[in-house]
Coordinates of C-alpha atoms and ligand atoms in Angstrom, one line a residue:
M9 CA 264.9 60.1 69.4
A10 CA 266.0 61.6 72.4
I11 CA 264.6 64.8 73.6
N12 CA 266.0 66.1 76.9
F13 CA 263.8 67.8 79.6
T14 CA 264.2 71.0 78.9
T15 CA 263.4 70.7 75.0
K16 CA 260.2 69.0 76.1
L17 CA 259.1 71.8 78.5
T18 CA 260.0 74.4 75.8
L19 CA 257.8 72.4 73.1
L20 CA 255.1 72.2 75.5
S21 CA 255.0 75.9 76.4
L22 CA 255.3 76.5 72.8
L23 CA 252.1 74.5 72.0
A24 CA 250.4 76.0 75.0
L25 CA 251.4 79.5 73.7
A26 CA 250.1 78.7 70.2
L27 CA 246.8 77.3 71.7
L28 CA 246.2 80.4 73.8
I29 CA 247.0 82.6 70.5
L30 CA 245.1 80.8 68.1
P31 CA 241.3 81.6 68.2
S32 CA 239.5 79.2 70.5
H33 CA 237.6 77.4 67.3
C34 CA 241.1 76.5 66.0
Y35 CA 241.9 74.0 68.6
T36 CA 238.3 73.0 69.7
R37 CA 237.8 71.5 66.3
R38 CA 240.5 69.2 67.1
E39 CA 238.8 68.1 70.0
E40 CA 235.4 67.8 68.6
E41 CA 236.9 65.6 65.9
E42 CA 238.0 63.4 68.9
D43 CA 234.3 63.2 69.8
K44 CA 234.4 64.0 73.6
S45 CA 231.8 65.0 75.8
P46 CA 231.4 68.9 76.7
E47 CA 232.6 67.9 80.2
G48 CA 235.7 65.9 78.9
I49 CA 236.8 68.6 76.8
L50 CA 236.2 71.1 79.7
I51 CA 238.6 69.2 81.8
E52 CA 241.2 68.7 79.6
C53 CA 241.0 72.5 78.8
F54 CA 241.6 73.1 82.5
T55 CA 244.2 70.9 82.7
R56 CA 246.0 72.6 79.7
C57 CA 245.4 75.8 81.7
S58 CA 246.8 74.8 84.8
R59 CA 250.0 72.8 82.9
E60 CA 250.6 76.0 81.6
Q61 CA 251.7 77.4 84.9
P62 CA 250.8 80.8 84.0
S63 CA 250.6 83.8 86.2
E64 CA 247.3 84.3 88.4
G65 CA 245.7 86.8 85.8
R66 CA 246.6 84.6 82.7
S67 CA 245.5 81.3 84.0
T68 CA 242.0 83.0 84.8
D69 CA 241.8 84.1 81.3
C70 CA 242.5 80.7 79.8
E71 CA 240.0 79.1 82.2
R72 CA 237.4 81.7 81.4
K73 CA 237.8 80.7 77.4
C74 CA 237.4 77.0 78.6
V75 CA 234.2 77.6 80.2
V76 CA 232.9 80.1 77.3
R77 CA 233.4 77.3 75.1
Y78 CA 232.2 74.3 77.3
K79 CA 228.8 76.7 77.5
Q80 CA 228.4 76.9 73.7
Q81 CA 229.1 73.1 73.5
K82 CA 226.5 72.5 76.1
E83 CA 223.8 74.9 74.7
E84 CA 224.5 73.1 71.2
Q85 CA 224.0 69.7 73.0
Q86 CA 220.7 70.8 74.4
E87 CA 219.3 72.2 71.0
E88 CA 220.3 68.8 69.9
R89 CA 218.3 67.3 72.2
R90 CA 215.3 69.4 72.0
R91 CA 215.5 68.4 68.2
G92 CA 215.0 64.7 69.1
G93 CA 218.1 63.1 69.4
G94 CA 220.3 62.0 72.9
G95 CA 217.4 62.6 75.3
E96 CA 217.2 58.9 76.1
E97 CA 220.8 58.8 76.5
H98 CA 220.6 61.3 79.2
N99 CA 218.4 59.2 81.2
R100 CA 220.1 56.2 80.4
R101 CA 223.3 57.4 82.2
D102 CA 223.5 56.8 85.8
P103 CA 223.2 59.2 88.5
E104 CA 226.9 58.5 89.7
Q105 CA 228.2 59.3 86.2
R106 CA 226.1 62.6 86.1
F107 CA 227.5 63.3 89.6
R108 CA 231.1 62.8 88.3
E109 CA 230.4 65.3 85.4
C110 CA 228.8 67.8 87.6
Q111 CA 231.6 67.7 90.2
S112 CA 234.4 68.0 87.3
R113 CA 232.3 71.0 86.1
C114 CA 232.6 72.8 89.8
E115 CA 236.2 72.7 89.0
A116 CA 235.7 75.7 87.0
E117 CA 234.7 77.7 90.4
Q118 CA 236.9 78.6 92.9
G119 CA 236.5 79.2 96.6
E120 CA 232.9 79.6 98.1
R121 CA 231.5 79.0 94.7
K122 CA 233.4 75.7 94.1
Q123 CA 231.8 74.5 97.5
H124 CA 228.1 75.8 96.5
C125 CA 228.8 74.0 93.3
Q126 CA 229.9 70.7 94.6
Q127 CA 226.9 70.9 97.0
R128 CA 224.7 71.3 94.4
C129 CA 225.8 68.5 92.5
R130 CA 225.3 66.2 95.5
Q131 CA 221.9 67.5 96.3
Q132 CA 221.2 66.6 92.7
F133 CA 222.6 63.1 92.9
E134 CA 220.6 62.4 96.2
K135 CA 217.4 63.6 94.6
E136 CA 218.2 61.6 91.3
R137 CA 219.0 58.4 93.5
R138 CA 215.8 58.8 95.8
E139 CA 213.7 59.2 92.4
Q140 CA 215.4 56.0 90.9
R141 CA 214.7 53.9 94.1
G142 CA 211.2 55.1 94.0
E143 CA 210.8 53.8 90.5
G144 CA 212.4 50.7 91.6
N145 CA 209.8 50.4 94.3
R146 CA 207.0 51.2 92.2
R147 CA 208.0 48.6 89.8
E148 CA 208.1 46.1 92.4
R149 CA 204.7 47.3 93.6
E150 CA 203.5 46.8 90.1
E151 CA 204.8 43.2 90.0
E152 CA 202.8 42.5 92.9
G153 CA 200.0 44.2 91.6
E154 CA 200.5 41.9 88.9
D155 CA 199.2 38.8 90.7
E156 CA 196.1 40.8 91.9
R157 CA 195.5 42.0 88.5
Q158 CA 195.6 38.6 87.6
E159 CA 193.1 37.6 90.1
S160 CA 190.6 40.5 88.9
Q161 CA 191.1 39.7 85.4
N162 CA 190.8 35.7 85.9
P163 CA 187.2 35.4 84.7
Y164 CA 186.9 31.9 86.3
Y165 CA 187.3 33.3 89.9
F166 CA 184.2 34.8 91.8
E167 CA 184.7 36.5 94.9
S168 CA 181.8 36.1 97.3
K169 CA 180.8 39.5 96.9
R170 CA 179.8 38.4 93.1
F171 CA 176.9 36.9 94.8
D172 CA 174.2 39.6 94.5
T173 CA 171.4 39.5 97.1
K174 CA 168.3 38.6 95.9
F175 CA 166.5 38.6 99.1
K176 CA 167.3 39.7 102.7
N177 CA 165.9 40.3 106.1
Q178 CA 166.8 39.5 109.7
E179 CA 166.2 35.9 109.7
G180 CA 168.5 35.2 106.6
H181 CA 169.3 36.0 103.1
I182 CA 169.1 34.5 99.4
K183 CA 172.2 35.4 97.0
V184 CA 172.6 34.6 93.6
L185 CA 175.8 34.6 91.5
E186 CA 176.2 36.6 88.7
R187 CA 175.4 35.4 85.2
F188 CA 178.5 33.7 84.0
S189 CA 178.3 35.5 80.7
K190 CA 178.2 38.8 82.2
R191 CA 182.0 38.2 83.5
S192 CA 183.2 36.7 80.3
E193 CA 182.3 35.3 77.1
L194 CA 184.7 32.4 77.8
L195 CA 181.7 31.0 80.1
Q196 CA 179.2 31.3 77.6
G197 CA 178.9 27.4 77.5
I198 CA 177.4 27.5 81.1
D199 CA 175.7 30.5 81.0
N200 CA 172.2 29.0 81.3
D201 CA 173.0 27.7 84.8
R202 CA 173.0 29.7 88.0
V203 CA 174.4 29.3 91.4
A204 CA 172.4 30.7 94.3
F205 CA 173.2 30.4 98.3
L206 CA 170.8 30.8 101.0
E207 CA 171.5 31.4 104.8
A208 CA 168.3 31.0 107.2
N209 CA 168.4 31.3 110.9
P210 CA 167.6 28.7 113.4
Q211 CA 163.5 27.7 113.5
T212 CA 162.8 29.5 110.5
I213 CA 160.8 28.9 107.1
I214 CA 161.6 29.7 103.6
L215 CA 158.0 30.5 102.2
P216 CA 156.4 28.1 99.8
H217 CA 157.3 29.2 96.0
H218 CA 158.1 27.7 92.9
A219 CA 160.7 28.5 90.1
D220 CA 161.0 28.5 86.4
A221 CA 164.3 26.4 86.7
E222 CA 165.5 22.8 87.8
A223 CA 167.0 22.9 91.2
V224 CA 169.5 21.0 93.1
F225 CA 170.4 21.9 96.8
A226 CA 173.4 21.0 98.7
I227 CA 173.4 21.4 102.4
V228 CA 176.7 22.8 103.3
R229 CA 175.8 23.3 107.2
G230 CA 173.0 22.9 109.5
K231 CA 169.8 20.7 109.0
G232 CA 166.4 21.0 108.0
T233 CA 163.3 19.5 106.1
I234 CA 162.5 20.2 102.7
N235 CA 158.7 19.8 101.5
Y236 CA 157.5 20.0 97.9
I237 CA 154.7 19.2 96.0
W238 CA 154.8 16.8 93.4
K239 CA 151.8 15.4 91.4
N240 CA 149.3 15.8 94.2
Q241 CA 151.4 14.6 96.8
R242 CA 153.7 16.3 99.4
L243 CA 157.2 14.9 99.4
S244 CA 159.2 15.7 102.5
F245 CA 162.8 14.9 103.6
N246 CA 164.9 15.5 106.3
L247 CA 168.3 17.0 105.5
K248 CA 171.7 17.1 107.2
R249 CA 175.4 18.3 106.0
G250 CA 176.3 16.9 102.8
D251 CA 172.8 16.1 101.7
V252 CA 172.1 16.8 97.9
I253 CA 168.2 16.8 97.0
R254 CA 166.7 17.6 93.7
V255 CA 163.6 19.7 93.2
P256 CA 161.6 20.0 90.0
A257 CA 161.0 22.7 88.2
G258 CA 157.8 24.2 89.1
S259 CA 156.9 22.4 92.1
I260 CA 155.8 24.6 95.0
G261 CA 158.6 23.7 97.7
Y262 CA 159.5 25.3 101.4
L263 CA 162.6 24.7 103.2
I264 CA 162.7 24.6 107.0
N265 CA 165.6 25.2 109.3
N266 CA 164.6 23.1 112.3
D267 CA 167.5 23.5 114.4
N268 CA 167.5 25.3 117.8
E269 CA 170.8 27.0 117.5
E270 CA 172.4 26.4 113.9
K271 CA 172.0 28.3 110.8
L272 CA 171.3 26.4 107.7
Y273 CA 173.4 27.1 104.9
A274 CA 172.8 25.4 101.5
L275 CA 174.3 26.0 97.9
N276 CA 171.6 25.8 95.1
F277 CA 172.2 25.0 91.6
L278 CA 169.4 26.2 89.1
R279 CA 168.9 25.2 85.4
P280 CA 166.3 27.7 84.1
I281 CA 163.8 26.2 81.6
N282 CA 162.1 29.6 80.2
T283 CA 165.0 32.1 79.3
P284 CA 168.6 31.0 79.5
G285 CA 170.4 32.1 82.3
K286 CA 167.3 33.8 84.0
Y287 CA 165.0 32.5 86.4
E288 CA 162.3 33.7 88.9
A289 CA 160.5 32.6 92.2
F290 CA 157.1 32.7 92.2
Y291 CA 155.0 33.5 95.4
G292 CA 151.3 32.6 95.3
V293 CA 151.2 32.9 99.1
G294 CA 152.2 36.2 100.9
G295 CA 151.0 39.8 100.4
E296 CA 153.0 42.8 99.9
N297 CA 156.4 40.9 101.0
P298 CA 156.8 38.6 99.3
E299 CA 154.5 39.9 96.9
S300 CA 151.8 37.4 95.8
F301 CA 151.4 37.0 92.2
F302 CA 147.7 36.7 92.8
N303 CA 147.8 40.7 93.2
V304 CA 148.0 41.1 89.5
F305 CA 144.5 39.4 89.0
S306 CA 141.5 41.3 88.8
N307 CA 139.2 41.2 91.6
E308 CA 136.5 39.6 89.7
I309 CA 138.8 36.9 88.7
L310 CA 139.9 36.3 92.1
E311 CA 136.2 36.5 93.6
A312 CA 135.2 34.1 91.2
A313 CA 138.5 31.8 91.7
F314 CA 138.4 31.7 95.4
K315 CA 134.2 32.0 95.2
S316 CA 134.5 34.9 98.2
P317 CA 133.9 38.1 98.7
R318 CA 136.4 40.9 97.7
K319 CA 137.1 41.9 101.3
D320 CA 138.4 38.0 102.1
V321 CA 140.4 38.0 99.2
K322 CA 141.9 41.5 100.0
R323 CA 142.4 40.4 103.6
L324 CA 144.0 36.9 102.6
F325 CA 146.7 38.9 100.2
G326 CA 147.2 41.9 102.3
Q327 CA 148.7 40.7 105.4
Q328 CA 152.3 39.3 104.9
N329 CA 155.1 41.9 104.8
K330 CA 157.8 39.9 106.8
G331 CA 159.4 38.7 103.6
V332 CA 160.6 35.4 102.2
I333 CA 162.2 33.8 105.6
I334 CA 159.8 33.9 108.5
K335 CA 160.5 32.9 112.1
A336 CA 158.1 30.0 113.3
S337 CA 157.2 28.8 116.8
E338 CA 158.4 25.6 118.1
E339 CA 155.4 23.8 117.6
Q340 CA 155.2 24.8 114.0
I341 CA 158.8 23.5 113.2
R342 CA 157.8 20.4 115.0
A343 CA 154.9 19.8 112.6
L344 CA 156.7 21.4 109.6
S345 CA 159.6 18.5 110.2
Q346 CA 157.6 15.8 109.8
E347 CA 158.5 13.6 106.8
S348 CA 155.2 12.6 105.0
E349 CA 154.4 9.0 104.6
S350 CA 154.2 9.0 100.6
S351 CA 157.9 10.3 100.5
R352 CA 160.1 8.2 102.2
G353 CA 162.7 8.6 99.5
R354 CA 160.3 7.5 96.8
R355 CA 158.5 9.2 93.6
G356 CA 156.9 6.6 91.3
G357 CA 159.3 4.0 92.0
E358 CA 162.3 6.2 91.9
N359 CA 164.6 6.9 94.6
W360 CA 164.4 11.0 95.1
G361 CA 165.5 11.1 98.4
P362 CA 168.4 12.9 99.6
I363 CA 171.8 11.8 98.3
N364 CA 174.5 12.3 101.4
L365 CA 177.8 13.2 99.7
F366 CA 179.9 12.0 102.7
E367 CA 178.3 8.1 101.9
Q368 CA 179.5 8.3 98.0
R369 CA 182.3 6.3 97.1
P370 CA 185.5 8.2 97.0
L371 CA 187.0 9.0 93.5
S372 CA 190.1 9.5 95.5
K373 CA 191.2 9.5 99.0
N374 CA 194.5 9.4 101.0
E375 CA 196.1 11.0 104.1
Y376 CA 196.3 14.4 102.3
G377 CA 192.3 14.5 101.3
Q378 CA 189.5 13.2 99.4
H379 CA 187.0 13.3 96.6
L380 CA 183.8 12.2 97.0
E381 CA 181.1 12.3 94.3
A382 CA 177.5 11.7 93.5
S383 CA 177.3 11.2 89.8
P384 CA 174.3 11.0 87.3
E385 CA 175.0 7.6 86.3
Q386 CA 174.4 6.3 89.9
H387 CA 171.6 8.8 90.7
E388 CA 168.2 9.0 89.2
Q389 CA 167.7 12.7 90.4
L390 CA 170.8 13.8 88.5
K391 CA 170.5 12.2 85.4
D392 CA 168.2 14.3 83.2
L393 CA 170.4 17.3 84.4
D394 CA 173.6 15.4 83.8
L395 CA 175.0 16.9 86.8
S396 CA 177.2 15.8 89.3
V397 CA 177.9 16.8 92.9
G398 CA 181.0 16.7 94.5
F399 CA 182.7 17.4 97.7
V400 CA 186.6 17.9 98.0
N401 CA 188.7 18.0 101.3
I402 CA 192.1 18.9 101.0
K403 CA 194.1 18.9 104.2
K404 CA 196.0 21.7 105.6
G405 CA 198.9 22.4 103.6
A406 CA 198.1 19.6 100.7
M407 CA 197.3 20.1 97.4
T408 CA 195.9 18.0 94.3
A409 CA 198.1 16.7 91.8
P410 CA 197.8 18.5 88.9
Y411 CA 195.0 17.1 87.0
Y412 CA 191.9 18.0 84.4
N413 CA 188.6 16.7 83.7
S414 CA 187.7 15.1 80.6
R415 CA 184.4 16.7 79.9
S416 CA 182.8 18.1 83.2
T417 CA 183.1 21.6 83.7
K418 CA 182.8 22.4 87.6
L419 CA 181.6 25.0 89.6
V420 CA 183.4 24.8 92.8
F421 CA 182.4 26.5 96.0
V422 CA 184.6 27.2 98.7
V423 CA 182.6 25.8 101.9
R424 CA 185.5 25.9 104.5
G425 CA 189.1 27.1 104.7
R426 CA 191.5 29.0 102.7
G427 CA 193.4 27.8 100.0
R428 CA 194.4 28.7 96.3
F429 CA 194.2 27.1 92.8
E430 CA 196.4 27.7 89.6
M431 CA 195.0 26.6 86.4
A432 CA 196.4 27.0 82.8
C433 CA 194.2 28.4 80.3
P434 CA 194.9 28.9 76.4
H435 CA 191.9 31.1 76.1
L436 CA 193.2 34.2 78.2
S437 CA 196.3 34.7 76.1
S438 CA 195.9 37.8 73.9
S439 CA 195.3 37.0 70.1
S440 CA 198.4 38.8 69.4
K441 CA 200.8 36.7 71.3
R442 CA 199.3 33.8 69.6
E443 CA 199.4 35.0 66.4
Q444 CA 203.4 35.8 67.0
N445 CA 204.2 32.3 66.5
G446 CA 200.9 30.6 65.7
D447 CA 201.6 28.3 68.7
T448 CA 199.4 27.6 71.7
H449 CA 200.4 29.9 74.8
Y450 CA 198.9 29.6 78.2
E451 CA 198.1 32.1 80.8
K452 CA 197.9 31.2 84.3
A453 CA 194.4 31.8 85.9
S454 CA 194.9 31.7 89.7
A455 CA 193.3 33.3 92.8
D456 CA 193.4 32.8 96.5
L457 CA 190.1 31.2 97.9
S458 CA 188.2 31.9 100.9
V459 CA 184.9 30.7 102.3
G460 CA 181.9 31.9 100.0
D461 CA 184.2 32.0 96.8
L462 CA 183.5 30.2 93.7
F463 CA 185.5 29.3 90.9
V464 CA 184.7 27.8 87.3
F465 CA 186.9 24.7 86.3
P466 CA 186.4 24.2 82.6
A467 CA 186.8 20.9 80.9
G468 CA 190.0 19.9 79.8
H469 CA 192.0 22.6 81.7
P470 CA 194.9 21.5 84.1
I471 CA 194.7 22.6 87.6
A472 CA 196.2 22.4 91.1
I473 CA 194.4 23.5 94.1
V474 CA 196.2 23.9 97.4
A475 CA 194.8 24.3 100.9
H476 CA 196.4 26.8 103.2
K477 CA 199.1 25.7 105.5
D478 CA 196.7 26.6 108.3
S479 CA 193.4 25.4 107.4
D480 CA 191.8 22.4 105.5
L481 CA 190.3 23.4 102.3
E482 CA 186.8 22.2 101.9
L483 CA 184.7 22.6 98.4
V484 CA 181.3 21.5 97.3
S485 CA 181.3 21.4 93.3
F486 CA 178.6 21.1 90.6
G487 CA 179.5 19.4 87.4
I488 CA 177.9 20.2 84.4
R489 CA 178.2 17.3 81.7
G490 CA 178.8 14.8 84.8
S491 CA 178.6 11.5 83.3
N492 CA 181.5 9.6 81.6
N493 CA 184.0 12.3 83.2
Q494 CA 187.4 11.3 83.7
K495 CA 189.8 12.8 86.1
Y496 CA 193.2 12.8 84.5
F497 CA 196.1 13.3 86.8
L498 CA 199.2 14.8 85.1
A499 CA 201.7 14.1 88.1
G500 CA 202.1 11.3 90.7
R501 CA 201.7 7.7 90.9
D502 CA 198.9 7.3 88.6
S503 CA 199.3 10.1 86.2
V504 CA 198.6 9.8 82.6
W505 CA 202.4 9.9 81.7
E506 CA 202.4 6.3 83.1
K507 CA 200.4 5.0 80.1
V508 CA 202.6 6.9 77.7
Q509 CA 204.9 4.7 76.0
A510 CA 208.6 5.5 76.9
E511 CA 209.3 6.4 73.3
A512 CA 206.6 8.9 73.0
K513 CA 208.1 10.5 76.1
E514 CA 211.5 10.9 75.0
L515 CA 210.6 12.4 71.7
S516 CA 208.2 14.7 73.4
F517 CA 210.4 15.9 76.1
R518 CA 213.8 15.7 73.8
L519 CA 215.3 13.8 76.9
P520 CA 216.4 10.1 77.2
A521 CA 213.4 8.0 78.3
K522 CA 215.4 6.8 81.3
E523 CA 215.6 10.3 82.8
V524 CA 212.2 11.3 82.0
E525 CA 210.7 8.4 83.7
E526 CA 213.0 8.9 86.6
I527 CA 211.8 12.4 87.1
L528 CA 208.2 11.6 86.4
R529 CA 208.4 8.8 89.0
R530 CA 209.8 10.9 91.8
Q531 CA 206.2 11.5 93.2
G532 CA 205.2 8.5 94.9
E533 CA 202.0 9.6 96.2
S534 CA 199.0 10.0 93.8
Q535 CA 195.8 12.6 93.6
F536 CA 196.3 14.4 96.9
L537 CA 200.0 15.2 97.6
A538 CA 201.8 17.3 100.4
G539 CA 201.7 20.9 99.1
P540 CA 204.6 23.3 98.7
N541 CA 204.6 24.4 102.5
L542 CA 204.3 20.7 103.7
Q543 CA 207.3 19.1 101.7
K544 CA 209.2 22.1 103.0
Q545 CA 208.3 21.2 106.7
E546 CA 209.0 17.5 105.8
R547 CA 212.5 18.4 104.3
E548 CA 213.3 20.5 107.6
G549 CA 211.7 18.0 109.8
R550 CA 214.0 15.3 108.2
F551 CA 216.8 17.4 108.7
V552 CA 216.3 18.2 112.3
G553 CA 215.7 14.5 112.6
S554 CA 218.9 13.6 111.3
I555 CA 220.7 15.8 113.4
L556 CA 218.8 14.6 116.5
D557 CA 219.8 11.1 115.3
F558 CA 223.5 11.9 115.0
A559 CA 223.5 13.2 118.6
G560 CA 222.4 10.4 119.9
F561 CA 218.5 11.3 120.7
Ligands
LIG127 CU1 190.8 28.5 78.8

C-alpha cells in the first residue's frame, strides 16, 4: 500500500492528537501491555510530545502529563518492591544501567534543572561504583582471610604461642604445649601425650625433680649433662645437639647447661602415668620457689624423718626462692658435668645412653633433604613407649614428595627455618557436605611454619612439607606408635603407584594406562624434591642457559 508523505504526516498528527485528547490511562494501558519500565515509557512519551512539534505551551503540557504518569508508575513499582518483589532486581542491575535510566529521566527537565539532574545522576553513579569496588575488595580480603582462617581452624597446627609457660625466670623457661583435646576432639587419640620445651642459659642447672610421666628429651641446640637416679645409682650422660635421652617416670633428674656461651634448648615428650594428659613435676628440694613438697608434712613428721630439730628443718626448706633454673659457678658446673662411672651408657645391661639422631641410618636422603630416625625397634629406650624420634632437614626451596605414614602419628616441631605444610584430612569436612553425596570429602589443613611451631601429622593423612625459598627447614618429630611404621610416597620415583598394576590405574583414573604411567613417571626424584619455587627457578635458569648457549657464551 503506497501512502504518500503528506498522508503519513496527517495520520501521525491525528494519532498524536487522539492520544492527547484521550485520558492518559487510555494510552498508558497499551504501553503497560508491552511491559516496559517506567523510564522507557517516559522516554517514549517525551518522544511523542516532541514528534508532535507543538507550540511551546502545548509541548510542556504534554511532557507534564508524561511526568505525572511516570511518577505514578514509579510509586506503584516502589510499592510492589516494598511488598517483597523486585528488590533484588534493583540490586542486580548494574550502576551503568541505572545511570542511563537516571539520565533519561533528566530529559524531562530543562536548562539549569536538567544540568542539576544530570549531575545528581553522575554523583549517584560514582558512589555506586565506589561501593561496588569496595565490595569487590572486601571479597578479595575475605578470600585472603580464608587462608588465615584455614590456619586458625586447622586443629593440627599449633603456633609457638600455644605453648603455655609453666615456669620462667631470668635463667630460662619451661613451656608446655596445650592439651591436644583442648584444641580438637580429632586429637583425642593422642591426648595422653604432652610436649614441653625448655630453654636454659649458659652455666645453669634445672633443679632435681621427678615427674609422674615417662619422658624423652631431644636436644635441639646447645649441650649439657643430664643426671638421674635409677635404682640407687646415678646415671649421667653428656648431651649434644641431636641427642635423644629417655628419663624413666619417677626418677629424680637434673639437667645442666655446661656451655659458657650457648643456651640449651630441649624438646621434651611426656607420657603421663597417673592421669591421662596430665603430669606434674615434684620438687623435694627447694623451699618457697620451687615449693618443696616437704612443706605439706607436719613438723612432727619432718623432725622424725630427718631426726633434726624444727629450726633446722625450717631452715632447710626455707631458703630457696630463685625458681627452678639456677645459675651455678664454673666450679659447680664442672663437677656437675662429670659422667658417673656407673652410667657409661649402661642400665642393667641395656644401653640407655643418648641416641644421636645424626648418627641414625637415614630413612631417605638426597640433595633436597634427609630424614633420620631413631626407631623403637632399634632402641631399647624407646621400645615400651613405642616412640620414634626423627629429624628432617628440607633444603631451601625443596619439598617432601606427598606421603603418609602407615600407623605412626607424628608430633612435628620446627627447630629451624620456615616453611609450609599442606595435608588432606577427611575429618575436617562438615558433616552436611559429606551427607550430600555420601562420599568422602577432603579439606585442606595447611599452615605456614616458623621456629617453635608444632604440627600433628596423623597416620594415613597425605602431607607435603615445603621449605621456604630462603631457608632450610629443620624439624624434630616424636612418632607415636613408632614401630612397624611405613612411609608411603604418593609421587616421585618410588611412589606406591609404581607397585599398582597398570590395569588398576587405568580403571582408577579413567585414562589409558600408558598416559597415566607417563605422567606418574615424570618426577624422576624421590622422597625429597625440588619445591614449586625451585622448579620455577630451574625452568627459568634453563631458559636463560639456552639463550646464552644460543648466543655462543
Ligand atoms: Cu583427618
